[in-house]
PDB file of C-alpha atoms in Angstrom:
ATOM      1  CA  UNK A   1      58.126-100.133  51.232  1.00  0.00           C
ATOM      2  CA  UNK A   2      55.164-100.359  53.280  1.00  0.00           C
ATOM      3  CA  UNK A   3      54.596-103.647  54.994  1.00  0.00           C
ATOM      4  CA  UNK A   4      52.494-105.199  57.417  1.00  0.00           C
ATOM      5  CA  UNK A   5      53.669-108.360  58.647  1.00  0.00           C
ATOM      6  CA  UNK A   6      50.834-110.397  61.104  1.00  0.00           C
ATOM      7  CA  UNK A   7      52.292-113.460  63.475  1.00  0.00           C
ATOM      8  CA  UNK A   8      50.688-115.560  66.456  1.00  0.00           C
ATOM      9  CA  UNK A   9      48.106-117.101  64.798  1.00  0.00           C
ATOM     10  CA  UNK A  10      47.661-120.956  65.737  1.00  0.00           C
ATOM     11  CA  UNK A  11      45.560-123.826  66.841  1.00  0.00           C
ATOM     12  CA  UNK A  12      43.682-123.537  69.810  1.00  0.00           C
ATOM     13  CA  UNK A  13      41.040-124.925  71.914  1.00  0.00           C
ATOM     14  CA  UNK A  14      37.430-124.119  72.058  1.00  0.00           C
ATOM     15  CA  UNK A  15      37.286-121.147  75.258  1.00  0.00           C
ATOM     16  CA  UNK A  16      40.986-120.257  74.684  1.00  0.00           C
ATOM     17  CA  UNK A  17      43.151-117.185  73.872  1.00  0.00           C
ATOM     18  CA  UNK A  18      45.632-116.241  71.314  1.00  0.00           C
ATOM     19  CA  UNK A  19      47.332-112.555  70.941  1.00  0.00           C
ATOM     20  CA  UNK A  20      47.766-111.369  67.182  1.00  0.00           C
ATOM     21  CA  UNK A  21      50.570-108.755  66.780  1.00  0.00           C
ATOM     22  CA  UNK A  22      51.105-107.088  63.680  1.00  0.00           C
ATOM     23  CA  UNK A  23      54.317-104.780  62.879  1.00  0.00           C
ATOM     24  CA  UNK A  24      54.185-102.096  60.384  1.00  0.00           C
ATOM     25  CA  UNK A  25      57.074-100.284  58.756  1.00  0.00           C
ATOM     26  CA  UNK A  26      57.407 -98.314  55.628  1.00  0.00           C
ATOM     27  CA  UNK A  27      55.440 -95.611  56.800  1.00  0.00           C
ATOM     28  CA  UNK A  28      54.239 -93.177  59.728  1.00  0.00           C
ATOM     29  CA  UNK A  29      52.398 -95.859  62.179  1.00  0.00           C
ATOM     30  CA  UNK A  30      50.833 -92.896  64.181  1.00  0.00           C
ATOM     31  CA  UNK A  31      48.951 -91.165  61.190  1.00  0.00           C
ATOM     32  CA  UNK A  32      47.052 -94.273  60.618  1.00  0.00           C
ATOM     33  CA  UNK A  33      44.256 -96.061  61.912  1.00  0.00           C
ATOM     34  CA  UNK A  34      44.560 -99.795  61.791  1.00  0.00           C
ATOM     35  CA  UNK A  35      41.826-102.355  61.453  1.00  0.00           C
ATOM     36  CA  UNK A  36      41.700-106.577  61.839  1.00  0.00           C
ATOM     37  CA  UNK A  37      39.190-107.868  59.202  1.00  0.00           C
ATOM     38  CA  UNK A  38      39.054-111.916  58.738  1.00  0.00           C
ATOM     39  CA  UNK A  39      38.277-114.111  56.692  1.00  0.00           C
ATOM     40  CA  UNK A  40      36.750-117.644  57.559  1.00  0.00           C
ATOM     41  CA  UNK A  41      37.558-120.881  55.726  1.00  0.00           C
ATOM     42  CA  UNK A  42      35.185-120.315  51.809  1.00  0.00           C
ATOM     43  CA  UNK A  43      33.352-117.402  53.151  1.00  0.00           C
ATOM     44  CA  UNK A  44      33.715-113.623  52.747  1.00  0.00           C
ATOM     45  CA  UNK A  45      35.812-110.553  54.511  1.00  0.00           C
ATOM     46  CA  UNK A  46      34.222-109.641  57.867  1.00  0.00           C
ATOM     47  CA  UNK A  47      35.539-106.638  59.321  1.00  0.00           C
ATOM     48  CA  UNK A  48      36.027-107.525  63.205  1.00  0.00           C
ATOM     49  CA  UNK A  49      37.719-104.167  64.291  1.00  0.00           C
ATOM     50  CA  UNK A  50      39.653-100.881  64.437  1.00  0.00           C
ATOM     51  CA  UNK A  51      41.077 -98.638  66.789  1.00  0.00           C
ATOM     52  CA  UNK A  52      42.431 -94.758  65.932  1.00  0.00           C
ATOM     53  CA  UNK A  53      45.551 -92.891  65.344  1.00  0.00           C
ATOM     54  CA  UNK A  54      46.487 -92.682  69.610  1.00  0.00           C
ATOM     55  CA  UNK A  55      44.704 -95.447  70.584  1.00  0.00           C
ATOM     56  CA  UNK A  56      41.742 -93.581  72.627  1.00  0.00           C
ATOM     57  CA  UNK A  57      38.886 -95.026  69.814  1.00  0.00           C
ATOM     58  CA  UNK A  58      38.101 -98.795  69.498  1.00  0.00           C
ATOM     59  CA  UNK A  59      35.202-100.425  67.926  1.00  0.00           C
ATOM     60  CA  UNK A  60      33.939-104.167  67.474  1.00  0.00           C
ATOM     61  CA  UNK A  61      31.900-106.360  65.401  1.00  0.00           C
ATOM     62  CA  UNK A  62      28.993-107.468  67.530  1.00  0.00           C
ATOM     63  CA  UNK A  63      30.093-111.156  67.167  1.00  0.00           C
ATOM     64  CA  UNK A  64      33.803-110.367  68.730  1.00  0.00           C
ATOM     65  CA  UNK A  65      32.691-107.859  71.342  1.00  0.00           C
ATOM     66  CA  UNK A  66      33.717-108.186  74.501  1.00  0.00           C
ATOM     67  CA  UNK A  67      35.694-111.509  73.836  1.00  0.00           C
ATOM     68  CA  UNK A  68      38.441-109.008  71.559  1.00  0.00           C
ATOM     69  CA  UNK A  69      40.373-106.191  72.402  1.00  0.00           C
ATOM     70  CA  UNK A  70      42.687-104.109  69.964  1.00  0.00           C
ATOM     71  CA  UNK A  71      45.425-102.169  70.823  1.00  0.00           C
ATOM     72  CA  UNK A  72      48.244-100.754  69.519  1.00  0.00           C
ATOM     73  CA  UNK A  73      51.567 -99.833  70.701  1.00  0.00           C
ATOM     74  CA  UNK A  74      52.907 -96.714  68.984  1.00  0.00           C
ATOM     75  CA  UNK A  75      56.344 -96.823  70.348  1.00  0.00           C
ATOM     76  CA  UNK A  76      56.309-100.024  68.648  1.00  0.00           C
ATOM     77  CA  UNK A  77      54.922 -99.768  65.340  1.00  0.00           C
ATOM     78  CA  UNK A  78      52.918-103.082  66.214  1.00  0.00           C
ATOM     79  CA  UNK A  79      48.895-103.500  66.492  1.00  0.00           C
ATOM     80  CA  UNK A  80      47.542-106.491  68.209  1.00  0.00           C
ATOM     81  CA  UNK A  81      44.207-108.473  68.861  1.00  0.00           C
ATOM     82  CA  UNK A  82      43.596-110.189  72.209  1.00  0.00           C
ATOM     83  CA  UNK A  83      41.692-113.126  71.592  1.00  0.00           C
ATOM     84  CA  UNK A  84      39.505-114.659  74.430  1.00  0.00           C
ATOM     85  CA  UNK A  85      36.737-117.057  74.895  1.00  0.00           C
ATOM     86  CA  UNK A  86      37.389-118.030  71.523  1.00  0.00           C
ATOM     87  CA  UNK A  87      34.847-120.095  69.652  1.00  0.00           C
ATOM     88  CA  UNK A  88      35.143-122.495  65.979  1.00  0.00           C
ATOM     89  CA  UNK A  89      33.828-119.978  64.856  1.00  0.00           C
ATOM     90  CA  UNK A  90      36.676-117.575  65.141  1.00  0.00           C
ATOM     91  CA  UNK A  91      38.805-119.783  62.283  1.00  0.00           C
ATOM     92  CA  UNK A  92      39.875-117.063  60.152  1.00  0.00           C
ATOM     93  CA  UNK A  93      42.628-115.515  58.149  1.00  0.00           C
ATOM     94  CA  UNK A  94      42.730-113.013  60.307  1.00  0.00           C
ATOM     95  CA  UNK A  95      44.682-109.751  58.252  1.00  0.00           C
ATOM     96  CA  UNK A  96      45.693-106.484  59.870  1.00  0.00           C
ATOM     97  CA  UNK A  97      44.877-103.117  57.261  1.00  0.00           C
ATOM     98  CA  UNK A  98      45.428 -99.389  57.659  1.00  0.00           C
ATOM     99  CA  UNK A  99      43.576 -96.849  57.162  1.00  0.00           C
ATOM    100  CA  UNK A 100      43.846 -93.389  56.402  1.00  0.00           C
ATOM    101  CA  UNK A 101      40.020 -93.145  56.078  1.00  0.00           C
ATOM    102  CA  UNK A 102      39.592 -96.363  54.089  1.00  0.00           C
ATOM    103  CA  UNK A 103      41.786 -99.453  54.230  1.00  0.00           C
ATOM    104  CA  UNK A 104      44.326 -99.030  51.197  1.00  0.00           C
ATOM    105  CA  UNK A 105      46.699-101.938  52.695  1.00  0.00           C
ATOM    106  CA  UNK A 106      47.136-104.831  53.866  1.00  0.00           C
ATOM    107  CA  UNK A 107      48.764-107.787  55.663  1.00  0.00           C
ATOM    108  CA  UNK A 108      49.221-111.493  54.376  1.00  0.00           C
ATOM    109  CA  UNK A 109      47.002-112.553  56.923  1.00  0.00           C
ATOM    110  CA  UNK A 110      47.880-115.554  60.044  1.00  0.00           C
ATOM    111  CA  UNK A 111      45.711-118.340  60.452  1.00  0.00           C
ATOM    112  CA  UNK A 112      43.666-118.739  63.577  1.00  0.00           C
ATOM    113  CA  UNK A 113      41.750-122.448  63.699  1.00  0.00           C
ATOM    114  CA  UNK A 114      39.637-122.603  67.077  1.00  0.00           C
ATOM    115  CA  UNK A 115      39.466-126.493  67.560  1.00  0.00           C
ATOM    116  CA  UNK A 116      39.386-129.589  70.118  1.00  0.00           C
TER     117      UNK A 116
ATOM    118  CA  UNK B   1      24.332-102.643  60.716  1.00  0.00           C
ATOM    119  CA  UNK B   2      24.497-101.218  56.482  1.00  0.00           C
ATOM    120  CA  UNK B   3      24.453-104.696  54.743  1.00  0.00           C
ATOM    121  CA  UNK B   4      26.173-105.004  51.821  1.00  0.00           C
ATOM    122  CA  UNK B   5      24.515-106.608  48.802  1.00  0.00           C
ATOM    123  CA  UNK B   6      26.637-107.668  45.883  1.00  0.00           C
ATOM    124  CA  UNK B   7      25.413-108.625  42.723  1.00  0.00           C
ATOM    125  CA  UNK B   8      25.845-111.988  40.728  1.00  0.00           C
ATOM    126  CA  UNK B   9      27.606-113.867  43.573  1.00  0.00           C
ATOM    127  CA  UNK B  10      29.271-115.290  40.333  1.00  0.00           C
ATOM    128  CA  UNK B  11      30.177-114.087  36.796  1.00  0.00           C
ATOM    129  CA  UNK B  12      32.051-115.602  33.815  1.00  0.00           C
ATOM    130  CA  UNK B  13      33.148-113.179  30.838  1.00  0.00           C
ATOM    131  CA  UNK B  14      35.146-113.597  27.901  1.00  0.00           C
ATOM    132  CA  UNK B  15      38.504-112.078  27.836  1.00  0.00           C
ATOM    133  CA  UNK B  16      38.867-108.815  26.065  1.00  0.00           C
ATOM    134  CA  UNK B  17      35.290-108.132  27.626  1.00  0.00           C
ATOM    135  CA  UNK B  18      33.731-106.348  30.205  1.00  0.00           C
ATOM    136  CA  UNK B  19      32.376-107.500  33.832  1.00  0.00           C
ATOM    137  CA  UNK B  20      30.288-105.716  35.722  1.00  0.00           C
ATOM    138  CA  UNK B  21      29.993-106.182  39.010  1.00  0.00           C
ATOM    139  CA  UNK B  22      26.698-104.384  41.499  1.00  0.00           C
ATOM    140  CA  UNK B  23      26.512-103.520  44.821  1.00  0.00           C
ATOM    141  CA  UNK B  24      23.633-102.063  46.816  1.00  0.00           C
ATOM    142  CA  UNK B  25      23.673-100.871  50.431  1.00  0.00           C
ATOM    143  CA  UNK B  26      20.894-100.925  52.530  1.00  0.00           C
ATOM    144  CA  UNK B  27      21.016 -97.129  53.694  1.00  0.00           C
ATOM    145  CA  UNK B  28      23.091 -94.571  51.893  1.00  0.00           C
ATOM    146  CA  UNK B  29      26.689 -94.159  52.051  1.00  0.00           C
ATOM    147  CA  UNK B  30      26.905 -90.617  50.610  1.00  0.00           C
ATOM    148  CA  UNK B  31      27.970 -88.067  53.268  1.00  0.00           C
ATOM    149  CA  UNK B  32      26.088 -84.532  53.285  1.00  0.00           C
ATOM    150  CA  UNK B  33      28.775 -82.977  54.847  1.00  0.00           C
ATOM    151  CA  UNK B  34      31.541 -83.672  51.873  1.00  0.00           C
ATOM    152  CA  UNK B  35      29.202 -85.078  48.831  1.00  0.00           C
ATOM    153  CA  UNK B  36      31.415 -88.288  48.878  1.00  0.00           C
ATOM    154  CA  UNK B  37      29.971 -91.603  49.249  1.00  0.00           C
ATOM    155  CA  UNK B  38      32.301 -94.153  51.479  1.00  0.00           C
ATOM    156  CA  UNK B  39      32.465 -96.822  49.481  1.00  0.00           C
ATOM    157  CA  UNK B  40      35.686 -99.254  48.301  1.00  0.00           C
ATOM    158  CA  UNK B  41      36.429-101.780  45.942  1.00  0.00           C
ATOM    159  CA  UNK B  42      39.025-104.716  46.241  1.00  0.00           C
ATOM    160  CA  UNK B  43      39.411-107.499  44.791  1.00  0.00           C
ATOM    161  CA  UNK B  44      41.152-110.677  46.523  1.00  0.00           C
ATOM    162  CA  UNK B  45      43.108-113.382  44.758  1.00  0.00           C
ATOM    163  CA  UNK B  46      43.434-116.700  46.688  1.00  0.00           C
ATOM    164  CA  UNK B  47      46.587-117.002  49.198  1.00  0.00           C
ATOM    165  CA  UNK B  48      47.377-112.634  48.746  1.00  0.00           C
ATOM    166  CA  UNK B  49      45.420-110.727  50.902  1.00  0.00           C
ATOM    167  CA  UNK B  50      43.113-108.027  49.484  1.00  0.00           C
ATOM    168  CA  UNK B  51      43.820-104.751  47.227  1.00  0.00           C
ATOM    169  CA  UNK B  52      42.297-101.847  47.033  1.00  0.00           C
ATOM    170  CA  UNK B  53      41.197-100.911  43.897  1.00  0.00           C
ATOM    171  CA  UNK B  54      38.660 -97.653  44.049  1.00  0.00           C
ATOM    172  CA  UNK B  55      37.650 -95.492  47.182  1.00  0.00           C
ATOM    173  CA  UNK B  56      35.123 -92.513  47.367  1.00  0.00           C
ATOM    174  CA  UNK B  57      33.250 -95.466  44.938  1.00  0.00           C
ATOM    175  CA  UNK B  58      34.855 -94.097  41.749  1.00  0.00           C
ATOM    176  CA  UNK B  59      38.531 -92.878  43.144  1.00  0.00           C
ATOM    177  CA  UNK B  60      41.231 -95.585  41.052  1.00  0.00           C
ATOM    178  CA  UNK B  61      43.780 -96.339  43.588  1.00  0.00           C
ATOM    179  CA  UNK B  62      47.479 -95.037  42.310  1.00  0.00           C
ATOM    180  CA  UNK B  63      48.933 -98.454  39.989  1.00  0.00           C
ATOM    181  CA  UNK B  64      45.191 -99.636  39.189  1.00  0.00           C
ATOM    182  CA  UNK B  65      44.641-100.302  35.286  1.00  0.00           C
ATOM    183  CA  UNK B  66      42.391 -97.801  33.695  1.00  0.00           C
ATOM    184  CA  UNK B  67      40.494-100.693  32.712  1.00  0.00           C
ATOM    185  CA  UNK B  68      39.173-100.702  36.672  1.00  0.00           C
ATOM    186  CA  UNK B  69      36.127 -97.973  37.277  1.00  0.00           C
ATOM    187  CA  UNK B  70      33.952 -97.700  39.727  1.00  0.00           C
ATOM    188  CA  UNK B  71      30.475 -95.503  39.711  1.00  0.00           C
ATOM    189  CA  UNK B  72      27.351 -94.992  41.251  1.00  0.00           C
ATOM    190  CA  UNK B  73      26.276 -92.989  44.424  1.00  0.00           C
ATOM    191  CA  UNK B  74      23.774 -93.111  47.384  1.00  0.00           C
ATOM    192  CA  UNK B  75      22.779 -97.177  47.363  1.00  0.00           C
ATOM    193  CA  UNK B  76      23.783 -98.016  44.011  1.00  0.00           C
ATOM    194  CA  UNK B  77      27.264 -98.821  42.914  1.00  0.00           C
ATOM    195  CA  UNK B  78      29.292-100.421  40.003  1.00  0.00           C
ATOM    196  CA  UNK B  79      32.277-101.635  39.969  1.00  0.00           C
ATOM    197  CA  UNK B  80      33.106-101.866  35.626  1.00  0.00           C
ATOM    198  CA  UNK B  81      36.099-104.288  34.454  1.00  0.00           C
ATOM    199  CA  UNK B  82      36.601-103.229  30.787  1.00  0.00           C
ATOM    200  CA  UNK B  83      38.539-105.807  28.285  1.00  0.00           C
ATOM    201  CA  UNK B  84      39.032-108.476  31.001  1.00  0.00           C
ATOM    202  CA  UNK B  85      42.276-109.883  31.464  1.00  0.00           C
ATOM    203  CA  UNK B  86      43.305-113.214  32.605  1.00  0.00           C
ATOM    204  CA  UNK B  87      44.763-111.943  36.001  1.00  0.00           C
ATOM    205  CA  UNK B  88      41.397-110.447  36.670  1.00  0.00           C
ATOM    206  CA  UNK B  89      40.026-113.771  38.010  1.00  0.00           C
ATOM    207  CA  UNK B  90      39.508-112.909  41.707  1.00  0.00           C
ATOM    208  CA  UNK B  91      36.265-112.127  44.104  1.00  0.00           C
ATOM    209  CA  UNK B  92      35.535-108.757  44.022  1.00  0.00           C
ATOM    210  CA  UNK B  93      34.279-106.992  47.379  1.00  0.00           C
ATOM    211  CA  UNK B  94      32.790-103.916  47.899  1.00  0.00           C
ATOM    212  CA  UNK B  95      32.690-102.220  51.647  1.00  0.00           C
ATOM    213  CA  UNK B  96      31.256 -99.579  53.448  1.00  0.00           C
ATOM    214  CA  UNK B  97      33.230 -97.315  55.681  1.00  0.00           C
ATOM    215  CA  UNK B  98      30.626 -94.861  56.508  1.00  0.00           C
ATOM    216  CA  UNK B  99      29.569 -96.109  59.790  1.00  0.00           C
ATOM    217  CA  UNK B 100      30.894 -99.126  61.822  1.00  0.00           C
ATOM    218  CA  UNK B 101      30.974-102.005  61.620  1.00  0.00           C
ATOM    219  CA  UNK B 102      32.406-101.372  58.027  1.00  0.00           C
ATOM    220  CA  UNK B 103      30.413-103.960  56.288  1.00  0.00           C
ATOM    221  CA  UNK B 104      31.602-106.052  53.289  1.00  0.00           C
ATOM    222  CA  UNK B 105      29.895-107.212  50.234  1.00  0.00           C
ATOM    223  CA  UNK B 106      29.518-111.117  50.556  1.00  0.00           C
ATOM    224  CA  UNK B 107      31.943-111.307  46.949  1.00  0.00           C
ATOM    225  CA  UNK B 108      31.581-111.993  43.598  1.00  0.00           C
ATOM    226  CA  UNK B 109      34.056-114.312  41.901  1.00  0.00           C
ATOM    227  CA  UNK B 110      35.069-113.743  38.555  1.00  0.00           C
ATOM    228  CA  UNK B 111      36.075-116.107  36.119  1.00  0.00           C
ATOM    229  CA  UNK B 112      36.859-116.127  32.623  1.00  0.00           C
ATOM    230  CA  UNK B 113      34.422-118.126  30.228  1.00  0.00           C
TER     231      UNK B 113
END
């Protein structure tokens, strides 16, 4: 059974960090690319980032670059999301997804609220 | 940036009829190099996180009622809910994943009337 199972998602302060991991099993983690899309409190998906199969390919959203960085460790099976500088605006359901040239899975998602 | 424009932000249909649900990108998501336009459908139920419903914008996803199609190419696309079903109340997005950043639909939430 394929699952994707996201965890350190929290409260914290306005200019903090927080480190999202997200373990995958049920299938072959290294065929996959894997994205982080979120989803802020009554508003829409916003895709924030994804990073290919080895881990040589990253790309951002314009509003996380250079504040987020996505990695994965393939020995692992786990993704994660390095969370700086972060802002209110950041409160999301954040959700990792694979993709195996579109996103066909995903996550139940861990809350991230950015607050004083 | 394609943006992602989704069409009614809200519908309400009777059950045992059909929704349909628009979206329009602002530059074309068909490829020249395969003919297939990079487009998805999912739709998201509060407190479960999305599911994919069609890719290549008329692909069903394996388990996906028959009642689920999706159509259209280029800018225009469709997503068609025949004989609606109470567990079809959801938002519906579409996205892009032609070119980053893989753009979403802002939703449309169905309901039934």
């Amino acid at each position: 059974e394929v699952q994707l199972v996201e965890s350190g998602g929290g409260l914290v302060q306005p200019g903090g960090s927080l480190r999202l991991s997200c373990a995958a099993s049920g299938f072959t983690f290294t065929n996959y690319w894997m994205h982080w899309v979120r989803q802020a409190p009554g508003k829409g998906l916003m895709w924030v980032s994804h990073i290919n199969t080895d881990g040589s390919n990253t790309n951002y959203a314009d509003s996380v670059r250079g504040r987020f960085t996505i990695s994965r460790d393939n020995t692992r099976n786990t993704l994660y999301l390095q969370m700086n500088s972060l802002r209110a605006e950041d409160t999301a359901v954040y959700y990792c997804s694979r993709s195996g040239g579109w996103v066909d899975f995903w996550g139940q998602g861990t809350l991230v609220t950015v607050s004083s | 940036d394609i943006v992602m424009t989704q069409s009614p932000d809200s519908l309400a249909v009777s059950l045992g009829e059909r929704a349909t649900i628009n979206c329009k990108s602002s530059q074309s998501v068909l490829s020249s190099s395969n003919n297939k336009n990079y487009l998805t459908w999912y739709q998201h139920k509060p407190g479960q996180p999305p599911k994919l419903l069609i890719y290549w914008a008329s692909t069903r996803e394996s388990g996906v009622p028959d009642r689920f199609s999706g159509s259209g190419s280029g800018t225009d696309f469709t997503l068609t809910i025949n004989s609606l079903q109470a567990e079809d109340v959801a938002v519906y997005y579409c996205q892009q994943y032609y070119s980053t950043p893989y753009t979403f639909g802002q939703g449309t939430k169905l309901e039934i009337k």
